[in-house]
JSON list of C-alpha atoms in Angstrom, two decimals:
[
{"chain": "A", "resi": 1, "resn": "MET", "atom": "CA", "xyz": [-10.11, -24.37, 4.65]},
{"chain": "A", "resi": 2, "resn": "LYS", "atom": "CA", "xyz": [-10.34, -24.53, 8.48]},
{"chain": "A", "resi": 3, "resn": "ASP", "atom": "CA", "xyz": [-11.61, -21.43, 10.42]},
{"chain": "A", "resi": 4, "resn": "THR", "atom": "CA", "xyz": [-8.65, -21.59, 12.49]},
{"chain": "A", "resi": 5, "resn": "ASP", "atom": "CA", "xyz": [-6.33, -21.34, 9.42]},
{"chain": "A", "resi": 6, "resn": "ARG", "atom": "CA", "xyz": [-8.51, -18.65, 7.96]},
{"chain": "A", "resi": 7, "resn": "GLU", "atom": "CA", "xyz": [-8.06, -16.64, 11.18]},
{"chain": "A", "resi": 8, "resn": "SER", "atom": "CA", "xyz": [-4.31, -17.21, 11.28]},
{"chain": "A", "resi": 9, "resn": "VAL", "atom": "CA", "xyz": [-4.12, -15.78, 7.63]},
{"chain": "A", "resi": 10, "resn": "PHE", "atom": "CA", "xyz": [-6.00, -12.67, 8.82]},
{"chain": "A", "resi": 11, "resn": "ASN", "atom": "CA", "xyz": [-4.18, -12.16, 12.08]},
{"chain": "A", "resi": 12, "resn": "TYR", "atom": "CA", "xyz": [-0.81, -12.01, 9.87]},
{"chain": "A", "resi": 13, "resn": "ILE", "atom": "CA", "xyz": [-2.59, -9.61, 7.63]},
{"chain": "A", "resi": 14, "resn": "PHE", "atom": "CA", "xyz": [-3.68, -7.42, 10.32]},
{"chain": "A", "resi": 15, "resn": "SER", "atom": "CA", "xyz": [-0.03, -7.47, 11.41]},
{"chain": "A", "resi": 16, "resn": "ILE", "atom": "CA", "xyz": [1.00, -6.18, 8.05]},
{"chain": "A", "resi": 17, "resn": "CYS", "atom": "CA", "xyz": [-1.50, -3.50, 8.17]},
{"chain": "A", "resi": 18, "resn": "GLU", "atom": "CA", "xyz": [0.14, -2.18, 11.30]},
{"chain": "A", "resi": 19, "resn": "ILE", "atom": "CA", "xyz": [3.48, -2.24, 9.49]},
{"chain": "A", "resi": 20, "resn": "LEU", "atom": "CA", "xyz": [1.51, -0.28, 6.72]},
{"chain": "A", "resi": 21, "resn": "LYS", "atom": "CA", "xyz": [0.37, 2.34, 9.33]},
{"chain": "A", "resi": 22, "resn": "ARG", "atom": "CA", "xyz": [3.90, 3.11, 10.63]},
{"chain": "A", "resi": 23, "resn": "GLU", "atom": "CA", "xyz": [5.51, 3.19, 6.93]},
{"chain": "A", "resi": 24, "resn": "SER", "atom": "CA", "xyz": [2.69, 5.81, 6.46]},
{"chain": "A", "resi": 25, "resn": "SER", "atom": "CA", "xyz": [3.69, 7.68, 9.27]},
{"chain": "A", "resi": 26, "resn": "ALA", "atom": "CA", "xyz": [7.32, 7.68, 8.38]},
{"chain": "A", "resi": 27, "resn": "LEU", "atom": "CA", "xyz": [6.31, 9.08, 5.15]},
{"chain": "A", "resi": 28, "resn": "MET", "atom": "CA", "xyz": [4.76, 12.09, 6.71]},
{"chain": "A", "resi": 29, "resn": "GLU", "atom": "CA", "xyz": [8.11, 12.84, 8.45]},
{"chain": "A", "resi": 30, "resn": "LEU", "atom": "CA", "xyz": [9.29, 13.52, 4.84]},
{"chain": "A", "resi": 31, "resn": "ILE", "atom": "CA", "xyz": [6.92, 16.68, 4.79]},
{"chain": "A", "resi": 32, "resn": "ASP", "atom": "CA", "xyz": [8.81, 18.44, 7.72]},
{"chain": "A", "resi": 33, "resn": "TYR", "atom": "CA", "xyz": [12.32, 16.67, 7.36]},
{"chain": "A", "resi": 34, "resn": "PRO", "atom": "CA", "xyz": [13.14, 16.32, 3.83]},
{"chain": "A", "resi": 35, "resn": "ASP", "atom": "CA", "xyz": [16.78, 16.56, 4.64]},
{"chain": "A", "resi": 36, "resn": "ASP", "atom": "CA", "xyz": [16.56, 13.64, 6.76]},
{"chain": "A", "resi": 37, "resn": "ALA", "atom": "CA", "xyz": [15.38, 11.37, 3.82]},
{"chain": "A", "resi": 38, "resn": "GLU", "atom": "CA", "xyz": [18.06, 8.72, 4.20]},
{"chain": "A", "resi": 39, "resn": "ASN", "atom": "CA", "xyz": [17.37, 7.99, 7.67]},
{"chain": "A", "resi": 40, "resn": "ILE", "atom": "CA", "xyz": [13.50, 8.06, 7.06]},
{"chain": "A", "resi": 41, "resn": "SER", "atom": "CA", "xyz": [13.81, 5.82, 4.14]},
{"chain": "A", "resi": 42, "resn": "ARG", "atom": "CA", "xyz": [15.82, 3.33, 5.78]},
{"chain": "A", "resi": 43, "resn": "LYS", "atom": "CA", "xyz": [13.34, 3.17, 8.72]},
{"chain": "A", "resi": 44, "resn": "VAL", "atom": "CA", "xyz": [10.66, 2.43, 6.05]},
{"chain": "A", "resi": 45, "resn": "ALA", "atom": "CA", "xyz": [12.90, -0.11, 4.45]},
{"chain": "A", "resi": 46, "resn": "ALA", "atom": "CA", "xyz": [13.25, -1.75, 7.81]},
{"chain": "A", "resi": 47, "resn": "PHE", "atom": "CA", "xyz": [9.33, -1.87, 8.15]},
{"chain": "A", "resi": 48, "resn": "GLU", "atom": "CA", "xyz": [9.17, -3.54, 4.89]},
{"chain": "A", "resi": 49, "resn": "GLU", "atom": "CA", "xyz": [11.70, -6.18, 5.85]},
{"chain": "A", "resi": 50, "resn": "GLU", "atom": "CA", "xyz": [9.24, -7.07, 9.01]},
{"chain": "A", "resi": 51, "resn": "ALA", "atom": "CA", "xyz": [6.20, -7.25, 6.42]},
{"chain": "A", "resi": 52, "resn": "ASP", "atom": "CA", "xyz": [8.18, -9.53, 4.29]},
{"chain": "A", "resi": 53, "resn": "SER", "atom": "CA", "xyz": [8.87, -11.74, 7.35]},
{"chain": "A", "resi": 54, "resn": "VAL", "atom": "CA", "xyz": [5.27, -11.93, 8.30]},
{"chain": "A", "resi": 55, "resn": "PHE", "atom": "CA", "xyz": [4.45, -12.86, 4.76]},
{"chain": "A", "resi": 56, "resn": "HIS", "atom": "CA", "xyz": [6.85, -15.73, 4.79]},
{"chain": "A", "resi": 57, "resn": "ASP", "atom": "CA", "xyz": [5.03, -16.82, 8.08]},
{"chain": "A", "resi": 58, "resn": "ILE", "atom": "CA", "xyz": [1.93, -17.08, 5.93]},
{"chain": "A", "resi": 59, "resn": "VAL", "atom": "CA", "xyz": [3.96, -18.99, 3.41]},
{"chain": "A", "resi": 60, "resn": "PHE", "atom": "CA", "xyz": [4.91, -21.53, 5.95]},
{"chain": "A", "resi": 61, "resn": "LEU", "atom": "CA", "xyz": [1.28, -21.63, 7.38]},
{"chain": "A", "resi": 62, "resn": "PHE", "atom": "CA", "xyz": [0.33, -22.86, 4.00]},
{"chain": "A", "resi": 63, "resn": "GLN", "atom": "CA", "xyz": [2.97, -25.37, 3.77]},
{"chain": "A", "resi": 64, "resn": "GLU", "atom": "CA", "xyz": [2.40, -26.85, 7.21]},
{"chain": "A", "resi": 65, "resn": "GLY", "atom": "CA", "xyz": [-1.13, -26.94, 6.71]},
{"chain": "A", "resi": 66, "resn": "ASN", "atom": "CA", "xyz": [-0.98, -28.34, 3.08]},
{"chain": "A", "resi": 67, "resn": "LEU", "atom": "CA", "xyz": [-3.31, -25.64, 1.80]},
{"chain": "A", "resi": 68, "resn": "ALA", "atom": "CA", "xyz": [-1.87, -24.99, -1.40]},
{"chain": "A", "resi": 69, "resn": "ARG", "atom": "CA", "xyz": [-4.87, -27.08, -3.21]},
{"chain": "A", "resi": 70, "resn": "ASP", "atom": "CA", "xyz": [-7.50, -25.31, -1.40]},
{"chain": "A", "resi": 71, "resn": "PRO", "atom": "CA", "xyz": [-9.26, -22.61, -3.62]},
{"chain": "A", "resi": 72, "resn": "GLU", "atom": "CA", "xyz": [-10.54, -20.45, -0.64]},
{"chain": "A", "resi": 73, "resn": "ALA", "atom": "CA", "xyz": [-6.94, -20.73, 0.93]},
{"chain": "A", "resi": 74, "resn": "THR", "atom": "CA", "xyz": [-4.95, -19.69, -2.28]},
{"chain": "A", "resi": 75, "resn": "THR", "atom": "CA", "xyz": [-7.43, -16.68, -2.85]},
{"chain": "A", "resi": 76, "resn": "LEU", "atom": "CA", "xyz": [-6.39, -15.53, 0.86]},
{"chain": "A", "resi": 77, "resn": "LEU", "atom": "CA", "xyz": [-2.62, -16.09, 0.17]},
{"chain": "A", "resi": 78, "resn": "GLU", "atom": "CA", "xyz": [-2.81, -13.84, -2.89]},
{"chain": "A", "resi": 79, "resn": "LEU", "atom": "CA", "xyz": [-4.88, -11.34, -0.93]},
{"chain": "A", "resi": 80, "resn": "SER", "atom": "CA", "xyz": [-2.02, -11.34, 1.68]},
{"chain": "A", "resi": 81, "resn": "ARG", "atom": "CA", "xyz": [0.59, -11.02, -1.00]},
{"chain": "A", "resi": 82, "resn": "SER", "atom": "CA", "xyz": [-1.34, -7.98, -2.40]},
{"chain": "A", "resi": 83, "resn": "VAL", "atom": "CA", "xyz": [-1.30, -6.46, 0.99]},
{"chain": "A", "resi": 84, "resn": "GLU", "atom": "CA", "xyz": [2.24, -7.00, 1.60]},
{"chain": "A", "resi": 85, "resn": "ASP", "atom": "CA", "xyz": [3.14, -5.45, -2.01]},
{"chain": "A", "resi": 86, "resn": "CYS", "atom": "CA", "xyz": [1.74, -2.15, -0.68]},
{"chain": "A", "resi": 87, "resn": "THR", "atom": "CA", "xyz": [4.66, -2.15, 1.92]},
{"chain": "A", "resi": 88, "resn": "ASP", "atom": "CA", "xyz": [6.86, -2.69, -1.00]},
{"chain": "A", "resi": 89, "resn": "ALA", "atom": "CA", "xyz": [5.63, 0.24, -2.88]},
{"chain": "A", "resi": 90, "resn": "ILE", "atom": "CA", "xyz": [5.78, 2.68, 0.23]},
{"chain": "A", "resi": 91, "resn": "ASP", "atom": "CA", "xyz": [9.40, 1.52, 0.66]},
{"chain": "A", "resi": 92, "resn": "GLN", "atom": "CA", "xyz": [10.29, 2.23, -2.85]},
{"chain": "A", "resi": 93, "resn": "LEU", "atom": "CA", "xyz": [8.69, 5.74, -2.77]},
{"chain": "A", "resi": 94, "resn": "ALA", "atom": "CA", "xyz": [10.29, 6.54, 0.48]},
{"chain": "A", "resi": 95, "resn": "MET", "atom": "CA", "xyz": [13.70, 5.28, -1.03]},
{"chain": "A", "resi": 96, "resn": "ASP", "atom": "CA", "xyz": [13.20, 7.47, -4.15]},
{"chain": "A", "resi": 97, "resn": "PHE", "atom": "CA", "xyz": [13.08, 10.74, -1.80]},
{"chain": "A", "resi": 98, "resn": "TYR", "atom": "CA", "xyz": [16.75, 9.76, -0.88]},
{"chain": "A", "resi": 99, "resn": "ARG", "atom": "CA", "xyz": [17.74, 8.45, -4.30]},
{"chain": "A", "resi": 100, "resn": "TYR", "atom": "CA", "xyz": [16.88, 11.67, -6.02]},
{"chain": "A", "resi": 101, "resn": "ASN", "atom": "CA", "xyz": [18.26, 13.75, -3.26]},
{"chain": "A", "resi": 102, "resn": "VAL", "atom": "CA", "xyz": [15.04, 15.77, -2.33]},
{"chain": "A", "resi": 103, "resn": "THR", "atom": "CA", "xyz": [15.78, 18.70, 0.01]},
{"chain": "A", "resi": 104, "resn": "GLU", "atom": "CA", "xyz": [12.50, 20.43, -0.37]},
{"chain": "A", "resi": 105, "resn": "VAL", "atom": "CA", "xyz": [9.12, 19.08, -1.15]},
{"chain": "A", "resi": 106, "resn": "ARG", "atom": "CA", "xyz": [6.80, 20.43, -3.58]},
{"chain": "A", "resi": 107, "resn": "ASP", "atom": "CA", "xyz": [3.34, 21.85, -2.40]},
{"chain": "A", "resi": 108, "resn": "ASP", "atom": "CA", "xyz": [1.36, 18.88, -3.78]},
{"chain": "A", "resi": 109, "resn": "ILE", "atom": "CA", "xyz": [3.32, 16.14, -2.00]},
{"chain": "A", "resi": 110, "resn": "TYR", "atom": "CA", "xyz": [1.58, 16.61, 1.30]},
{"chain": "A", "resi": 111, "resn": "SER", "atom": "CA", "xyz": [-1.84, 15.83, -0.03]},
{"chain": "A", "resi": 112, "resn": "LEU", "atom": "CA", "xyz": [-0.54, 12.78, -1.86]},
{"chain": "A", "resi": 113, "resn": "ILE", "atom": "CA", "xyz": [1.25, 11.26, 1.31]},
{"chain": "A", "resi": 114, "resn": "LEU", "atom": "CA", "xyz": [-1.86, 12.04, 3.33]},
{"chain": "A", "resi": 115, "resn": "ASN", "atom": "CA", "xyz": [-4.07, 10.07, 0.84]},
{"chain": "A", "resi": 116, "resn": "ILE", "atom": "CA", "xyz": [-1.46, 7.16, 1.50]},
{"chain": "A", "resi": 117, "resn": "SER", "atom": "CA", "xyz": [-2.25, 7.31, 5.04]},
{"chain": "A", "resi": 118, "resn": "ARG", "atom": "CA", "xyz": [-6.09, 7.39, 4.48]},
{"chain": "A", "resi": 119, "resn": "ALA", "atom": "CA", "xyz": [-5.64, 4.42, 2.09]},
{"chain": "A", "resi": 120, "resn": "VAL", "atom": "CA", "xyz": [-3.89, 2.51, 4.67]},
{"chain": "A", "resi": 121, "resn": "SER", "atom": "CA", "xyz": [-6.74, 3.06, 7.20]},
{"chain": "A", "resi": 122, "resn": "LYS", "atom": "CA", "xyz": [-9.39, 2.09, 4.47]},
{"chain": "A", "resi": 123, "resn": "LEU", "atom": "CA", "xyz": [-7.44, -1.08, 3.70]},
{"chain": "A", "resi": 124, "resn": "THR", "atom": "CA", "xyz": [-7.34, -2.03, 7.54]},
{"chain": "A", "resi": 125, "resn": "ASP", "atom": "CA", "xyz": [-11.15, -1.44, 7.77]},
{"chain": "A", "resi": 126, "resn": "LEU", "atom": "CA", "xyz": [-11.62, -3.52, 4.58]},
{"chain": "A", "resi": 127, "resn": "MET", "atom": "CA", "xyz": [-9.52, -6.34, 6.15]},
{"chain": "A", "resi": 128, "resn": "PHE", "atom": "CA", "xyz": [-11.80, -6.47, 9.17]},
{"chain": "A", "resi": 129, "resn": "SER", "atom": "CA", "xyz": [-14.98, -6.59, 7.14]},
{"chain": "A", "resi": 130, "resn": "LEU", "atom": "CA", "xyz": [-13.63, -9.33, 5.06]},
{"chain": "A", "resi": 131, "resn": "LYS", "atom": "CA", "xyz": [-12.61, -11.31, 7.94]},
{"chain": "A", "resi": 132, "resn": "LYS", "atom": "CA", "xyz": [-16.05, -10.88, 9.70]},
{"chain": "A", "resi": 133, "resn": "MET", "atom": "CA", "xyz": [-17.99, -10.70, 6.37]},
{"chain": "A", "resi": 134, "resn": "ASP", "atom": "CA", "xyz": [-20.17, -8.20, 8.33]},
{"chain": "A", "resi": 135, "resn": "LYS", "atom": "CA", "xyz": [-23.61, -7.81, 6.74]},
{"chain": "A", "resi": 136, "resn": "LEU", "atom": "CA", "xyz": [-24.10, -4.33, 8.38]},
{"chain": "A", "resi": 137, "resn": "GLN", "atom": "CA", "xyz": [-20.68, -3.38, 7.01]},
{"chain": "A", "resi": 138, "resn": "PRO", "atom": "CA", "xyz": [-20.18, -5.28, 3.83]},
{"chain": "A", "resi": 139, "resn": "PRO", "atom": "CA", "xyz": [-16.61, -5.50, 2.38]},
{"chain": "A", "resi": 140, "resn": "ILE", "atom": "CA", "xyz": [-17.95, -4.10, -0.82]},
{"chain": "A", "resi": 141, "resn": "LYS", "atom": "CA", "xyz": [-18.49, -0.85, 0.67]},
{"chain": "A", "resi": 142, "resn": "TYR", "atom": "CA", "xyz": [-14.83, -0.52, 1.63]},
{"chain": "A", "resi": 143, "resn": "ILE", "atom": "CA", "xyz": [-13.55, -2.21, -1.63]},
{"chain": "A", "resi": 144, "resn": "VAL", "atom": "CA", "xyz": [-15.05, 0.75, -3.62]},
{"chain": "A", "resi": 145, "resn": "GLU", "atom": "CA", "xyz": [-13.83, 3.16, -0.98]},
{"chain": "A", "resi": 146, "resn": "LEU", "atom": "CA", "xyz": [-10.41, 1.77, -1.49]},
{"chain": "A", "resi": 147, "resn": "ASP", "atom": "CA", "xyz": [-10.47, 1.69, -5.31]},
{"chain": "A", "resi": 148, "resn": "ALA", "atom": "CA", "xyz": [-11.36, 5.40, -5.27]},
{"chain": "A", "resi": 149, "resn": "PHE", "atom": "CA", "xyz": [-8.00, 6.31, -4.17]},
{"chain": "A", "resi": 150, "resn": "LYS", "atom": "CA", "xyz": [-6.39, 5.01, -7.47]},
{"chain": "A", "resi": 151, "resn": "VAL", "atom": "CA", "xyz": [-9.14, 6.94, -9.38]},
{"chain": "A", "resi": 152, "resn": "GLU", "atom": "CA", "xyz": [-8.28, 10.26, -7.47]},
{"chain": "A", "resi": 153, "resn": "GLU", "atom": "CA", "xyz": [-4.38, 9.43, -7.84]},
{"chain": "A", "resi": 154, "resn": "GLU", "atom": "CA", "xyz": [-4.80, 9.25, -11.84]},
{"chain": "A", "resi": 155, "resn": "LYS", "atom": "CA", "xyz": [-6.43, 12.68, -12.08]},
{"chain": "A", "resi": 156, "resn": "ASN", "atom": "CA", "xyz": [-3.68, 14.08, -9.50]},
{"chain": "A", "resi": 157, "resn": "TYR", "atom": "CA", "xyz": [-0.94, 12.38, -11.72]},
{"chain": "A", "resi": 158, "resn": "ASP", "atom": "CA", "xyz": [-2.07, 13.97, -14.75]},
{"chain": "A", "resi": 159, "resn": "ASP", "atom": "CA", "xyz": [-2.41, 17.38, -13.21]},
{"chain": "A", "resi": 160, "resn": "ASN", "atom": "CA", "xyz": [0.86, 17.22, -11.41]},
{"chain": "A", "resi": 161, "resn": "ILE", "atom": "CA", "xyz": [2.75, 16.00, -14.31]},
{"chain": "A", "resi": 162, "resn": "HIS", "atom": "CA", "xyz": [1.41, 18.43, -16.35]},
{"chain": "A", "resi": 163, "resn": "LYS", "atom": "CA", "xyz": [2.07, 21.21, -13.77]},
{"chain": "A", "resi": 164, "resn": "LEU", "atom": "CA", "xyz": [5.65, 19.95, -13.66]},
{"chain": "A", "resi": 165, "resn": "PHE", "atom": "CA", "xyz": [6.43, 20.22, -17.30]},
{"chain": "A", "resi": 166, "resn": "THR", "atom": "CA", "xyz": [4.77, 23.43, -17.89]},
{"chain": "A", "resi": 167, "resn": "THR", "atom": "CA", "xyz": [6.32, 25.39, -14.94]},
{"chain": "A", "resi": 168, "resn": "GLU", "atom": "CA", "xyz": [9.65, 23.52, -14.32]},
{"chain": "A", "resi": 169, "resn": "SER", "atom": "CA", "xyz": [12.61, 24.38, -16.46]},
{"chain": "A", "resi": 170, "resn": "ASP", "atom": "CA", "xyz": [15.41, 22.49, -14.63]},
{"chain": "A", "resi": 171, "resn": "PRO", "atom": "CA", "xyz": [15.87, 19.20, -16.23]},
{"chain": "A", "resi": 172, "resn": "VAL", "atom": "CA", "xyz": [17.13, 17.58, -13.03]},
{"chain": "A", "resi": 173, "resn": "GLU", "atom": "CA", "xyz": [14.01, 18.71, -11.38]},
{"chain": "A", "resi": 174, "resn": "ILE", "atom": "CA", "xyz": [11.95, 17.37, -14.14]},
{"chain": "A", "resi": 175, "resn": "ILE", "atom": "CA", "xyz": [13.67, 13.91, -13.66]},
{"chain": "A", "resi": 176, "resn": "ARG", "atom": "CA", "xyz": [13.37, 13.84, -9.94]},
{"chain": "A", "resi": 177, "resn": "TRP", "atom": "CA", "xyz": [9.84, 14.56, -9.56]},
{"chain": "A", "resi": 178, "resn": "LYS", "atom": "CA", "xyz": [8.68, 12.77, -12.54]},
{"chain": "A", "resi": 179, "resn": "SER", "atom": "CA", "xyz": [10.29, 9.62, -10.85]},
{"chain": "A", "resi": 180, "resn": "ILE", "atom": "CA", "xyz": [8.75, 10.35, -7.58]},
{"chain": "A", "resi": 181, "resn": "TYR", "atom": "CA", "xyz": [5.31, 11.02, -9.07]},
{"chain": "A", "resi": 182, "resn": "ASP", "atom": "CA", "xyz": [5.52, 7.80, -10.84]},
{"chain": "A", "resi": 183, "resn": "SER", "atom": "CA", "xyz": [6.21, 5.88, -7.49]},
{"chain": "A", "resi": 184, "resn": "PHE", "atom": "CA", "xyz": [3.01, 7.63, -6.09]},
{"chain": "A", "resi": 185, "resn": "ARG", "atom": "CA", "xyz": [1.30, 6.13, -8.85]},
{"chain": "A", "resi": 186, "resn": "GLU", "atom": "CA", "xyz": [2.66, 2.57, -8.33]},
{"chain": "A", "resi": 187, "resn": "THR", "atom": "CA", "xyz": [1.77, 2.89, -4.67]},
{"chain": "A", "resi": 188, "resn": "PHE", "atom": "CA", "xyz": [-2.15, 3.68, -5.28]},
{"chain": "A", "resi": 189, "resn": "LYS", "atom": "CA", "xyz": [-1.90, 0.76, -7.99]},
{"chain": "A", "resi": 190, "resn": "ALA", "atom": "CA", "xyz": [-0.96, -1.40, -5.21]},
{"chain": "A", "resi": 191, "resn": "PHE", "atom": "CA", "xyz": [-3.86, -0.36, -3.01]},
{"chain": "A", "resi": 192, "resn": "GLU", "atom": "CA", "xyz": [-6.08, -0.94, -6.10]},
{"chain": "A", "resi": 193, "resn": "ASN", "atom": "CA", "xyz": [-4.93, -4.44, -6.34]},
{"chain": "A", "resi": 194, "resn": "VAL", "atom": "CA", "xyz": [-5.76, -5.08, -2.75]},
{"chain": "A", "resi": 195, "resn": "ALA", "atom": "CA", "xyz": [-9.27, -3.96, -3.65]},
{"chain": "A", "resi": 196, "resn": "ASP", "atom": "CA", "xyz": [-9.33, -6.28, -6.90]},
{"chain": "A", "resi": 197, "resn": "MET", "atom": "CA", "xyz": [-8.22, -9.18, -4.76]},
{"chain": "A", "resi": 198, "resn": "SER", "atom": "CA", "xyz": [-10.77, -8.51, -1.96]},
{"chain": "A", "resi": 199, "resn": "GLY", "atom": "CA", "xyz": [-13.39, -8.75, -4.52]},
{"chain": "A", "resi": 200, "resn": "ARG", "atom": "CA", "xyz": [-12.28, -11.99, -5.45]},
{"chain": "A", "resi": 201, "resn": "VAL", "atom": "CA", "xyz": [-12.33, -13.10, -1.85]},
{"chain": "A", "resi": 202, "resn": "VAL", "atom": "CA", "xyz": [-16.07, -11.91, -1.48]},
{"chain": "A", "resi": 203, "resn": "PHE", "atom": "CA", "xyz": [-17.03, -13.72, -4.68]},
{"chain": "A", "resi": 204, "resn": "PHE", "atom": "CA", "xyz": [-15.16, -16.93, -3.58]},
{"chain": "A", "resi": 205, "resn": "GLU", "atom": "CA", "xyz": [-17.04, -16.84, -0.05]},
{"chain": "A", "resi": 206, "resn": "LYS", "atom": "CA", "xyz": [-20.26, -16.01, -1.67]},
{"chain": "A", "resi": 207, "resn": "LYS", "atom": "CA", "xyz": [-20.36, -19.16, -3.76]}
]
């Protein structure tokens, strides 16, 4: 894979990272304005469409450069796909607040959304580290730190679901928040997948 093609792929990935930042900022608005969930979710959906367009540009680059048979290139394609999948997951999460007619958020939602924002920041750091393969700030450090968000989420998920089923008696509320907690879990799984794919990139480039 030519250095110019590699740089182009990472530049596209950085564009998706910027979109992720905008998505996570929009999610924070749900804390203060849950009644505006419809407009906020549509804003996030527009960001996701933008990220999808960027990924299509990456695919076009691969087609134009005839990179489909290059193992390094295909690994980077899968990495970029995993980053774009994070925008899909956040899109679905935001839409759930509208789908399930959330008008007031539970106390534990703020920390979950804040963790998404932190995970986006860590993912961006990881992408810059992968591009440079910096020995002073090795990618493995960021891979471990990004993966840690999923570990924390698993504990939060169990605690939040337990609390939901032990303190809530309204079946509508249980259905609503169980679905939203599931979407948070899927979002952090998407971040975990980026960490896993980044490990493959590191392994490949060290060969």
